[in-house]
Backbone as JSON, one array per atom type, in Angstrom:
{
  "sequence": "MGLLIRMVWFVTVFPLLDSALIIYSKSSGRCVDYTDRTMHDLGFKWRNSDCQICQCLRTVVACRNSYFMPEGYPDDCVAVFERENCRYRLQKKNNPMVECQTWS",
  "N": [[7.05, 18.45, -19.34], [6.32, 19.28, -16.79], [4.85, 17.1, -15.78], [6.85, 15.16, -15.46], [8.4, 16.33, -13.43], [6.49, 16.29, -11.35], [6.19, 13.49, -11.06], [8.74, 12.73, -10.13], [8.66, 14.08, -7.72], [6.56, 12.71, -6.41], [7.71, 10.18, -6.08], [9.65, 10.84, -4.29], [8.12, 11.72, -2.09], [6.49, 9.49, -1.55], [8.11, 6.92, -0.9], [9.07, 4.01, -2.69], [9.9, 1.38, -1.69], [9.38, -1.54, -2.0], [6.72, -1.21, -2.61], [3.82, -0.43, -4.53], [3.35, 2.35, -6.61], [0.61, 4.17, -7.37], [-1.2, 6.26, -9.43], [-3.97, 8.3, -9.71], [-6.31, 10.24, -11.61], [-7.83, 13.39, -10.77], [-11.26, 14.34, -10.12], [-13.76, 16.65, -10.66], [-12.75, 18.62, -8.82], [-12.3, 17.21, -6.5], [-10.74, 14.28, -5.09], [-10.75, 11.0, -6.46], [-11.02, 7.73, -5.35], [-10.54, 4.99, -7.05], [-10.65, 2.36, -6.37], [-12.36, 1.94, -4.15], [-14.43, 3.5, -4.93], [-14.81, 6.05, -3.78], [-14.91, 9.51, -2.74], [-12.67, 12.17, -1.96], [-11.51, 14.98, -0.06], [-9.18, 17.62, -0.86], [-5.89, 17.15, 0.3], [-6.57, 15.17, 2.13], [-5.89, 12.01, 3.72], [-6.07, 8.45, 3.49], [-6.79, 4.91, 3.99], [-7.42, 2.43, 1.68], [-9.59, -0.32, 0.6], [-7.9, -2.07, -0.68], [-5.68, -2.11, 0.82], [-4.02, 0.11, 0.5], [-2.3, 3.13, 1.13], [-3.46, 6.28, 0.66], [-3.35, 9.62, -0.69], [-4.94, 12.66, -1.23], [-3.87, 14.81, -3.5], [-2.98, 17.94, -5.07], [-3.33, 17.69, -7.88], [-3.63, 14.99, -8.39], [-4.41, 11.67, -7.13], [-2.36, 9.94, -5.0], [-1.21, 6.74, -4.35], [0.08, 4.07, -2.34], [1.25, 0.81, -1.42], [0.42, -0.33, 1.85], [1.76, -2.22, 3.21], [4.44, -4.61, 3.66], [6.19, -7.17, 1.98], [7.32, -9.98, 3.62], [10.74, -11.04, 4.01], [13.45, -13.4, 4.01], [12.85, -15.73, 5.67], [12.42, -18.95, 7.31], [12.47, -22.06, 5.37], [10.43, -23.79, 6.07], [8.29, -22.24, 6.54], [5.56, -20.02, 5.65], [4.32, -17.08, 4.03], [1.39, -15.43, 4.73], [-1.18, -13.41, 3.59], [-3.04, -11.13, 5.46], [-5.85, -9.64, 4.93], [-7.7, -8.21, 6.47], [-6.25, -6.76, 8.37], [-4.24, -5.75, 6.86], [-1.59, -6.92, 6.53], [1.24, -9.16, 6.33], [1.42, -12.43, 7.64], [3.67, -14.61, 9.09], [3.83, -18.05, 9.1], [4.1, -21.49, 10.19], [4.31, -24.02, 7.72], [3.25, -26.56, 8.14], [1.79, -26.23, 10.43], [-0.36, -23.9, 10.96], [-0.92, -22.42, 13.25], [1.4, -21.75, 14.51], [3.64, -19.14, 14.65], [6.26, -17.75, 12.6], [9.59, -16.35, 12.53], [11.37, -13.64, 10.94], [14.56, -13.68, 9.28], [15.98, -11.51, 8.47]],
  "CA": [[8.08, 18.56, -18.33], [5.68, 19.39, -15.49], [4.49, 15.76, -15.32], [8.08, 14.51, -15.01], [8.73, 16.92, -12.13], [5.53, 15.75, -10.36], [6.48, 12.08, -10.83], [9.92, 12.69, -9.27], [8.21, 14.53, -6.41], [5.79, 11.62, -5.79], [8.62, 9.13, -5.67], [10.31, 11.35, -3.09], [7.14, 11.77, -0.99], [6.0, 8.13, -1.3], [9.17, 5.97, -1.28], [8.48, 2.75, -3.14], [10.15, 0.34, -0.68], [8.59, -2.73, -2.32], [5.32, -0.83, -2.73], [3.43, 0.07, -5.85], [2.86, 3.72, -6.63], [-0.49, 4.23, -8.33], [-1.66, 7.63, -9.49], [-5.27, 8.46, -10.35], [-6.68, 11.62, -11.89], [-8.89, 13.98, -9.95], [-12.52, 14.59, -10.81], [-14.63, 17.67, -10.06], [-12.13, 19.31, -7.7], [-12.08, 16.27, -5.41], [-10.02, 13.09, -5.53], [-11.53, 9.77, -6.55], [-10.34, 6.45, -5.13], [-11.26, 4.09, -7.95], [-10.78, 1.04, -5.73], [-13.57, 1.91, -3.31], [-15.41, 4.43, -5.49], [-15.06, 7.1, -2.79], [-14.35, 10.82, -3.07], [-11.96, 12.74, -0.81], [-11.11, 16.38, -0.18], [-7.78, 17.94, -1.04], [-5.07, 17.0, 1.49], [-7.02, 14.05, 2.95], [-5.2, 10.72, 3.61], [-6.9, 7.32, 3.88], [-6.37, 3.57, 3.56], [-8.55, 1.82, 0.98], [-9.81, -1.75, 0.83], [-6.77, -2.81, -1.24], [-4.56, -1.9, 1.75], [-3.16, 1.17, 0.0], [-2.39, 4.43, 1.78], [-3.64, 7.25, -0.41], [-3.46, 11.02, -0.31], [-5.51, 13.53, -2.26], [-2.97, 15.92, -3.76], [-3.59, 19.0, -5.85], [-3.71, 17.29, -9.24], [-3.78, 13.53, -8.49], [-4.42, 10.85, -5.93], [-1.18, 9.08, -4.98], [-1.42, 5.6, -3.45], [1.15, 3.07, -2.25], [0.89, -0.28, -0.52], [0.67, -0.05, 3.27], [2.36, -3.43, 3.78], [5.68, -5.08, 3.07], [6.31, -8.62, 1.85], [8.46, -10.42, 4.44], [11.85, -11.73, 3.36], [14.4, -14.04, 4.91], [12.23, -16.59, 6.67], [12.77, -20.36, 7.1], [11.78, -22.78, 4.3], [9.24, -24.49, 6.56], [7.29, -21.21, 6.84], [4.89, -19.41, 4.52], [3.75, -15.76, 4.29], [-0.04, -15.4, 4.42], [-1.66, -12.03, 3.68], [-4.26, -10.92, 6.23], [-6.46, -8.42, 4.37], [-8.43, -7.44, 7.49], [-5.34, -5.81, 9.04], [-3.27, -5.32, 5.84], [-0.21, -7.32, 6.84], [1.58, -10.57, 6.13], [1.71, -13.21, 8.83], [4.52, -15.76, 8.81], [3.38, -19.21, 9.87], [4.63, -22.79, 9.79], [3.52, -24.66, 6.66], [2.54, -27.74, 8.66], [1.0, -25.85, 11.61], [-0.65, -22.47, 10.82], [-1.06, -21.75, 14.55], [2.73, -21.38, 14.98], [4.23, -18.04, 13.88], [7.69, -17.81, 12.3], [10.3, -15.08, 12.6], [12.22, -13.39, 9.78], [16.0, -13.68, 9.57], [16.57, -10.22, 8.14]],
  "C": [[7.47, 18.62, -16.93], [5.31, 18.03, -14.92], [5.72, 15.03, -14.8], [8.48, 15.03, -13.63], [7.79, 16.38, -11.05], [5.83, 14.3, -10.04], [7.7, 11.93, -9.91], [9.53, 13.08, -7.87], [7.44, 13.42, -5.69], [6.68, 10.5, -5.3], [9.37, 9.55, -4.41], [9.36, 11.32, -1.89], [6.68, 10.37, -0.6], [7.09, 7.14, -1.73], [8.57, 4.61, -1.62], [8.69, 1.61, -2.16], [9.29, -0.9, -0.86], [7.1, -2.44, -2.42], [5.05, -0.34, -4.14], [2.94, 1.5, -5.71], [1.82, 3.81, -7.74], [-1.04, 5.64, -8.29], [-2.96, 7.69, -10.28], [-5.53, 9.94, -10.6], [-7.78, 12.09, -10.96], [-10.14, 14.17, -10.8], [-13.31, 15.62, -10.01], [-14.03, 18.35, -8.84], [-11.93, 18.46, -6.47], [-11.38, 15.05, -5.96], [-10.93, 11.87, -5.49], [-10.62, 8.58, -6.29], [-11.13, 5.43, -5.94], [-11.39, 2.68, -7.39], [-12.1, 0.94, -4.99], [-14.69, 2.81, -3.83], [-15.82, 5.5, -4.47], [-14.39, 8.38, -3.24], [-13.77, 11.44, -1.8], [-11.54, 14.17, -1.1], [-9.6, 16.52, -0.3], [-7.03, 17.85, 0.29], [-5.42, 15.8, 2.35], [-6.2, 12.79, 2.67], [-6.13, 9.63, 4.11], [-6.26, 6.01, 3.46], [-7.58, 2.92, 2.92], [-8.62, 0.31, 1.21], [-8.75, -2.64, 0.18], [-5.51, -2.62, -0.41], [-3.54, -0.9, 1.2], [-3.39, 2.42, 0.84], [-2.42, 5.46, 0.66], [-3.68, 8.66, 0.16], [-3.99, 11.79, -1.51], [-4.6, 14.75, -2.4], [-3.64, 16.89, -4.73], [-4.05, 18.57, -7.23], [-3.95, 15.8, -9.39], [-4.05, 12.92, -7.13], [-3.21, 9.94, -6.02], [-1.4, 7.99, -3.95], [-0.2, 4.7, -3.48], [0.68, 1.98, -1.3], [1.26, 0.07, 0.92], [1.34, -1.23, 3.97], [3.64, -3.77, 3.04], [5.67, -6.6, 3.04], [7.51, -9.05, 2.68], [9.5, -11.17, 3.6], [12.69, -12.4, 4.41], [13.75, -14.83, 6.02], [12.5, -18.06, 6.33], [11.93, -21.03, 6.01], [10.52, -23.49, 4.77], [8.13, -23.51, 6.95], [6.72, -20.66, 5.54], [4.33, -18.06, 4.96], [2.3, -15.75, 3.82], [-0.54, -13.97, 4.62], [-2.98, -11.99, 4.43], [-4.87, -9.59, 5.8], [-7.14, -7.57, 5.45], [-7.54, -6.46, 8.25], [-4.16, -5.41, 8.13], [-1.83, -5.66, 6.21], [-0.03, -8.79, 6.48], [1.87, -11.2, 7.48], [2.56, -14.39, 8.39], [4.1, -16.91, 9.7], [4.03, -20.47, 9.33], [3.72, -23.4, 8.73], [2.67, -25.8, 7.2], [1.71, -27.44, 9.9], [0.75, -24.34, 11.59], [-0.78, -21.71, 12.14], [0.29, -21.26, 15.09], [3.31, -20.3, 14.07], [5.73, -18.25, 13.71], [8.29, -16.4, 12.44], [11.11, -14.91, 11.32], [13.68, -13.4, 10.22], [16.61, -12.32, 9.33], [15.72, -9.09, 8.67]]
}
């Protein structure tokens, strides 16, 4: 029952909003980010190389995506993920130098 209560709490603290919620176990009193193989102190927040915002909580590490997939853009545009700044860029299919706008 305790795990169910914690899961409900995580969903409340980290709204999914098109993001993935990933929970990792702690190791040795510190949190482990298995993506970057880094350790973090209790309460610490960080962004890892998979563009996830993570927080070291008392019993787990909770991570969610720090970006949103754009919706409602013209058919002549494409969404391209820019890993260096963790965001999607909308650009024209036939001219990547021209940015597009979303409709919604």
